[in-house]
């Protein structure tokens, strides 16, 4: 429990004691203001160090899990919320948007907030450390979730607070980078935990969606539960997440060169490809689900005063559980990348995504 309870004198994650003028203390005379109690292999045995790293990794993954819940705990209810008169919690008006556009506006501002969050908190993590970045993300998500609940009666206030919530939605990116800090001397371990981070993200999205099933009469109440979980994640990360002055897991390996030039062309291609990948995935989230499935199998029947072939709860179940389909892929990703290479495995996964989207739209029988 004591491991992370320190304020490191180093600036950022990668600074070392010798770079900041900090001298190593013996185990009997540790200056707690300048040197972490734990977190360096020289101050403790390898087994203790490895345990501290694992605790920190799991704490960061819990933050990712909670952040995913926070982002998803309203999404299955969104089509109902933007349909005036359908539920007592539905917005009175979404003018000038219709039902579909009102949903797209919500998803767009949330995604924009998350893009900005990745840039801003990536910079913060580099400057003052991943631990502080994660703590800021958790406390920010806690506050903005309560904010969304407080403005639930007005669509445009809801949109504004959703954007603010998205500004604290980069826990997965920060946690993934954090794995490569605490396991910087063990690339295989870092890749393994990187896969765990993505799997945790998908499970969190599913759990967040399922939260809506427990509150059918109050569509906004899951926000209060997610806010409480964000505060809990803040406490857990405050206790267990640390920013080591050097990697806590030491293995016998040659140190990597720090001055290897970046392949800017490759990085640009990755960013462009990831952008198109995200746009393609939107064929499932939200296009195939909402408005296509929601309107065709539920809302159209409601308007015609007929019994829908898909209930609101069935829609929530389907919307939530689809996220679990990505969990096996996230767990297998490090192995597949190692066997086939990142480029080939990415192409294969995108072809599978494209096929799934075409199949879903075909089943929906759009005229």
Tab-separated table of N, CA, C and O in Angstrom, residues 233-300:
chain	number	residue	atom	x	y	z
A	233	UNK	N	-11.826	4.717	-8.384
A	233	UNK	CA	-10.631	4.501	-9.208
A	233	UNK	C	-9.546	5.526	-8.879
A	233	UNK	O	-8.348	5.206	-8.882
A	234	UNK	N	-9.952	6.752	-8.605
A	234	UNK	CA	-9.001	7.782	-8.175
A	234	UNK	C	-8.266	7.342	-6.916
A	234	UNK	O	-7.033	7.452	-6.830
A	235	UNK	N	-8.999	6.823	-5.941
A	235	UNK	CA	-8.385	6.378	-4.688
A	235	UNK	C	-7.453	5.192	-4.933
A	235	UNK	O	-6.324	5.148	-4.431
A	236	UNK	N	-7.914	4.225	-5.725
A	236	UNK	CA	-7.101	3.041	-6.013
A	236	UNK	C	-5.798	3.429	-6.719
A	236	UNK	O	-4.715	2.948	-6.361
A	237	UNK	N	-5.909	4.303	-7.703
A	237	UNK	CA	-4.703	4.722	-8.436
A	237	UNK	C	-3.786	5.570	-7.563
A	237	UNK	O	-2.561	5.501	-7.686
A	238	UNK	N	-4.363	6.375	-6.679
A	238	UNK	CA	-3.544	7.164	-5.764
A	238	UNK	C	-2.708	6.255	-4.873
A	238	UNK	O	-1.559	6.565	-4.538
A	239	UNK	N	-3.276	5.119	-4.490
A	239	UNK	CA	-2.575	4.199	-3.595
A	239	UNK	C	-1.552	3.349	-4.343
A	239	UNK	O	-0.411	3.185	-3.895
A	240	UNK	N	-1.933	2.807	-5.490
A	240	UNK	CA	-1.117	1.770	-6.118
A	240	UNK	C	-0.276	2.234	-7.304
A	240	UNK	O	0.763	1.634	-7.588
A	241	UNK	N	-0.722	3.223	-8.037
A	241	UNK	CA	0.022	3.644	-9.231
A	241	UNK	C	1.196	4.507	-8.809
A	241	UNK	O	1.037	5.441	-8.017
A	242	UNK	N	2.367	4.191	-9.325
A	242	UNK	CA	3.548	4.986	-9.027
A	242	UNK	C	4.275	5.324	-10.311
A	242	UNK	O	4.079	4.695	-11.354
A	243	UNK	N	5.101	6.340	-10.257
A	243	UNK	CA	5.925	6.719	-11.398
A	243	UNK	C	7.368	6.442	-11.030
A	243	UNK	O	7.978	7.212	-10.284
A	244	UNK	N	7.932	5.331	-11.465
A	244	UNK	CA	9.280	4.950	-11.038
A	244	UNK	C	10.343	5.845	-11.640
A	244	UNK	O	10.210	6.338	-12.752
A	245	UNK	N	11.393	6.043	-10.882
A	245	UNK	CA	12.547	6.767	-11.423
A	245	UNK	C	13.317	5.889	-12.385
A	245	UNK	O	14.091	6.356	-13.192
A	246	UNK	N	13.086	4.593	-12.269
A	246	UNK	CA	13.558	3.640	-13.268
A	246	UNK	C	12.643	2.440	-13.212
A	246	UNK	O	11.888	2.271	-12.271
A	247	UNK	N	12.678	1.615	-14.238
A	247	UNK	CA	11.739	0.503	-14.309
A	247	UNK	C	11.874	-0.392	-13.094
A	247	UNK	O	12.963	-0.790	-12.723
A	248	UNK	N	10.764	-0.748	-12.408
A	248	UNK	CA	10.842	-1.610	-11.241
A	248	UNK	C	11.132	-3.061	-11.562
A	248	UNK	O	11.413	-3.828	-10.675
A	249	UNK	N	11.044	-3.447	-12.825
A	249	UNK	CA	11.329	-4.822	-13.214
A	249	UNK	C	12.608	-4.842	-14.012
A	249	UNK	O	12.684	-4.297	-15.112
A	250	UNK	N	13.634	-5.435	-13.450
A	250	UNK	CA	14.929	-5.483	-14.103
A	250	UNK	C	15.165	-6.877	-14.652
A	250	UNK	O	15.029	-7.872	-13.948
A	251	UNK	N	15.518	-6.985	-15.922
A	251	UNK	CA	15.860	-8.257	-16.513
A	251	UNK	C	17.168	-8.095	-17.253
A	251	UNK	O	17.611	-6.976	-17.548
A	252	UNK	N	17.799	-9.188	-17.507
A	252	UNK	CA	19.079	-9.150	-18.209
A	252	UNK	C	18.844	-8.939	-19.681
A	252	UNK	O	18.446	-9.838	-20.408
A	253	UNK	N	19.030	-7.737	-20.136
A	253	UNK	CA	18.863	-7.421	-21.542
A	253	UNK	C	19.679	-6.205	-21.875
A	253	UNK	O	20.035	-5.420	-21.006
A	254	UNK	N	19.998	-6.061	-23.149
A	254	UNK	CA	20.753	-4.908	-23.584
A	254	UNK	C	19.877	-3.670	-23.558
A	254	UNK	O	18.740	-3.721	-23.998
A	255	UNK	N	20.357	-2.575	-23.023
A	255	UNK	CA	19.542	-1.359	-23.014
A	255	UNK	C	19.279	-0.852	-24.414
A	255	UNK	O	20.126	-0.955	-25.294
A	256	UNK	N	18.097	-0.311	-24.625
A	256	UNK	CA	17.756	0.221	-25.931
A	256	UNK	C	18.387	1.589	-26.120
A	256	UNK	O	18.611	2.341	-25.183
A	257	UNK	N	18.678	1.903	-27.354
A	257	UNK	CA	19.233	3.213	-27.654
A	257	UNK	C	18.163	4.277	-27.498
A	257	UNK	O	17.028	4.103	-27.901
A	258	UNK	N	18.512	5.384	-26.853
A	258	UNK	CA	17.552	6.456	-26.629
A	258	UNK	C	17.449	7.414	-27.801
A	258	UNK	O	16.530	8.203	-27.879
A	259	UNK	N	18.450	7.341	-28.712
A	259	UNK	CA	18.498	8.336	-29.774
A	259	UNK	C	18.138	7.752	-31.143
A	259	UNK	O	18.558	8.266	-32.164
A	260	UNK	N	17.350	6.665	-31.159
A	260	UNK	CA	16.915	6.099	-32.432
A	260	UNK	C	15.927	7.061	-33.070
A	260	UNK	O	14.931	7.431	-32.451
A	261	UNK	N	16.193	7.506	-34.310
A	261	UNK	CA	15.286	8.484	-34.932
A	261	UNK	C	13.925	7.866	-35.222
A	261	UNK	O	13.809	6.686	-35.567
A	262	UNK	N	12.877	8.670	-35.075
A	262	UNK	CA	11.525	8.210	-35.359
A	262	UNK	C	11.279	8.155	-36.861
A	262	UNK	O	11.754	9.016	-37.604
A	263	UNK	N	10.556	7.131	-37.290
A	263	UNK	CA	10.163	7.017	-38.688
A	263	UNK	C	8.873	7.811	-38.856
A	263	UNK	O	7.773	7.296	-38.640
A	264	UNK	N	8.994	9.080	-39.215
A	264	UNK	CA	7.826	9.957	-39.288
A	264	UNK	C	6.836	9.498	-40.355
A	264	UNK	O	5.623	9.660	-40.193
A	265	UNK	N	7.337	8.929	-41.432
A	265	UNK	CA	6.437	8.453	-42.475
A	265	UNK	C	5.579	7.298	-41.962
A	265	UNK	O	4.367	7.256	-42.208
A	266	UNK	N	6.219	6.375	-41.241
A	266	UNK	CA	5.465	5.244	-40.693
A	266	UNK	C	4.437	5.720	-39.672
A	266	UNK	O	3.293	5.250	-39.651
A	267	UNK	N	4.825	6.674	-38.829
A	267	UNK	CA	3.904	7.192	-37.827
A	267	UNK	C	2.714	7.878	-38.492
A	267	UNK	O	1.561	7.718	-38.078
A	268	UNK	N	2.979	8.643	-39.551
A	268	UNK	CA	1.897	9.308	-40.275
A	268	UNK	C	0.938	8.290	-40.882
A	268	UNK	O	-0.285	8.461	-40.836
A	269	UNK	N	1.495	7.222	-41.451
A	269	UNK	CA	0.649	6.177	-42.025
A	269	UNK	C	-0.208	5.503	-40.957
A	269	UNK	O	-1.381	5.169	-41.190
A	270	UNK	N	0.365	5.293	-39.775
A	270	UNK	CA	-0.385	4.675	-38.682
A	270	UNK	C	-1.543	5.574	-38.258
A	270	UNK	O	-2.670	5.110	-38.053
A	271	UNK	N	-1.281	6.874	-38.140
A	271	UNK	CA	-2.326	7.816	-37.721
A	271	UNK	C	-3.446	7.872	-38.756
A	271	UNK	O	-4.638	7.840	-38.415
A	272	UNK	N	-3.075	7.937	-40.038
A	272	UNK	CA	-4.086	7.979	-41.101
A	272	UNK	C	-4.899	6.689	-41.111
A	272	UNK	O	-6.134	6.697	-41.206
A	273	UNK	N	-4.197	5.561	-41.012
A	273	UNK	CA	-4.890	4.274	-40.997
A	273	UNK	C	-5.816	4.129	-39.805
A	273	UNK	O	-6.937	3.626	-39.933
A	274	UNK	N	-5.364	4.590	-38.635
A	274	UNK	CA	-6.194	4.504	-37.436
A	274	UNK	C	-7.443	5.378	-37.579
A	274	UNK	O	-8.526	5.018	-37.106
A	275	UNK	N	-7.295	6.522	-38.237
A	275	UNK	CA	-8.437	7.411	-38.451
A	275	UNK	C	-9.495	6.735	-39.322
A	275	UNK	O	-10.694	6.751	-39.008
A	276	UNK	N	-9.056	6.135	-40.427
A	276	UNK	CA	-10.005	5.427	-41.294
A	276	UNK	C	-10.588	4.203	-40.590
A	276	UNK	O	-11.759	3.857	-40.789
A	277	UNK	N	-9.768	3.548	-39.767
A	277	UNK	CA	-10.249	2.398	-39.011
A	277	UNK	C	-11.383	2.807	-38.080
A	277	UNK	O	-12.407	2.127	-37.972
A	278	UNK	N	-11.219	3.945	-37.411
A	278	UNK	CA	-12.263	4.416	-36.495
A	278	UNK	C	-13.537	4.784	-37.258
A	278	UNK	O	-14.646	4.473	-36.819
A	279	UNK	N	-13.372	5.433	-38.403
A	279	UNK	CA	-14.543	5.781	-39.210
A	279	UNK	C	-15.284	4.529	-39.671
A	279	UNK	O	-16.513	4.475	-39.693
A	280	UNK	N	-14.521	3.502	-40.025
A	280	UNK	CA	-15.145	2.254	-40.454
A	280	UNK	C	-15.883	1.556	-39.329
A	280	UNK	O	-16.975	1.010	-39.523
A	281	UNK	N	-15.300	1.604	-38.137
A	281	UNK	CA	-15.934	0.957	-36.993
A	281	UNK	C	-17.254	1.623	-36.644
A	281	UNK	O	-18.154	0.987	-36.074
A	282	UNK	N	-17.398	2.901	-36.995
A	282	UNK	CA	-18.665	3.584	-36.736
A	282	UNK	C	-19.815	2.964	-37.527
A	282	UNK	O	-20.979	3.246	-37.248
A	283	UNK	N	-19.495	2.113	-38.510
A	283	UNK	CA	-20.553	1.384	-39.201
A	283	UNK	C	-21.320	0.478	-38.252
A	283	UNK	O	-22.503	0.196	-38.458
A	284	UNK	N	-20.643	0.011	-37.212
A	284	UNK	CA	-21.312	-0.799	-36.190
A	284	UNK	C	-21.796	0.100	-35.057
A	284	UNK	O	-22.938	0.038	-34.631
A	285	UNK	N	-20.889	0.918	-34.550
A	285	UNK	CA	-21.236	1.894	-33.498
A	285	UNK	C	-21.171	3.278	-34.112
A	285	UNK	O	-20.073	3.788	-34.364
A	286	UNK	N	-22.270	3.977	-34.378
A	286	UNK	CA	-23.629	3.595	-34.000
A	286	UNK	C	-24.525	3.212	-35.165
A	286	UNK	O	-25.684	2.904	-34.943
A	287	UNK	N	-24.036	3.268	-36.428
A	287	UNK	CA	-24.928	3.196	-37.585
A	287	UNK	C	-25.808	1.955	-37.593
A	287	UNK	O	-27.032	2.044	-37.723
A	288	UNK	N	-25.208	0.761	-37.461
A	288	UNK	CA	-26.004	-0.463	-37.552
A	288	UNK	C	-26.955	-0.623	-36.367
A	288	UNK	O	-27.993	-1.269	-36.479
A	289	UNK	N	-26.588	-0.037	-35.231
A	289	UNK	CA	-27.442	-0.155	-34.047
A	289	UNK	C	-28.454	0.976	-33.963
A	289	UNK	O	-29.628	0.753	-33.696
A	290	UNK	N	-27.959	2.171	-34.145
A	290	UNK	CA	-28.841	3.324	-34.035
A	290	UNK	C	-28.379	4.364	-35.043
A	290	UNK	O	-27.203	4.757	-35.029
A	291	UNK	N	-29.246	4.760	-35.970
A	291	UNK	CA	-30.696	4.577	-35.904
A	291	UNK	C	-31.245	3.354	-36.619
A	291	UNK	O	-32.444	3.101	-36.526
A	292	UNK	N	-30.421	2.580	-37.345
A	292	UNK	CA	-30.971	1.518	-38.189
A	292	UNK	C	-31.790	0.513	-37.382
A	292	UNK	O	-32.996	0.360	-37.578
A	293	UNK	N	-31.142	-0.191	-36.449
A	293	UNK	CA	-31.838	-1.240	-35.714
A	293	UNK	C	-32.903	-0.649	-34.791
A	293	UNK	O	-34.027	-1.165	-34.709
A	294	UNK	N	-32.568	0.431	-34.112
A	294	UNK	CA	-33.504	1.040	-33.168
A	294	UNK	C	-34.769	1.530	-33.877
A	294	UNK	O	-35.882	1.259	-33.436
A	295	UNK	N	-34.581	2.236	-34.971
A	295	UNK	CA	-35.740	2.789	-35.654
A	295	UNK	C	-36.553	1.714	-36.375
A	295	UNK	O	-37.783	1.736	-36.369
A	296	UNK	N	-35.868	0.752	-37.006
A	296	UNK	CA	-36.586	-0.231	-37.826
A	296	UNK	C	-37.322	-1.268	-36.979
A	296	UNK	O	-38.425	-1.689	-37.315
A	297	UNK	N	-36.699	-1.693	-35.874
A	297	UNK	CA	-37.276	-2.783	-35.094
A	297	UNK	C	-37.986	-2.328	-33.827
A	297	UNK	O	-38.621	-3.137	-33.153
A	298	UNK	N	-37.864	-1.033	-33.493
A	298	UNK	CA	-38.505	-0.553	-32.274
A	298	UNK	C	-39.355	0.696	-32.507
A	298	UNK	O	-40.578	0.676	-32.354
A	299	UNK	N	-38.711	1.791	-32.941
A	299	UNK	CA	-39.412	3.071	-33.009
A	299	UNK	C	-40.517	3.075	-34.063
A	299	UNK	O	-41.611	3.610	-33.819
A	300	UNK	N	-40.275	2.481	-35.231
A	300	UNK	CA	-41.291	2.454	-36.283
A	300	UNK	C	-42.558	1.740	-35.811
A	300	UNK	O	-43.677	2.123	-36.170
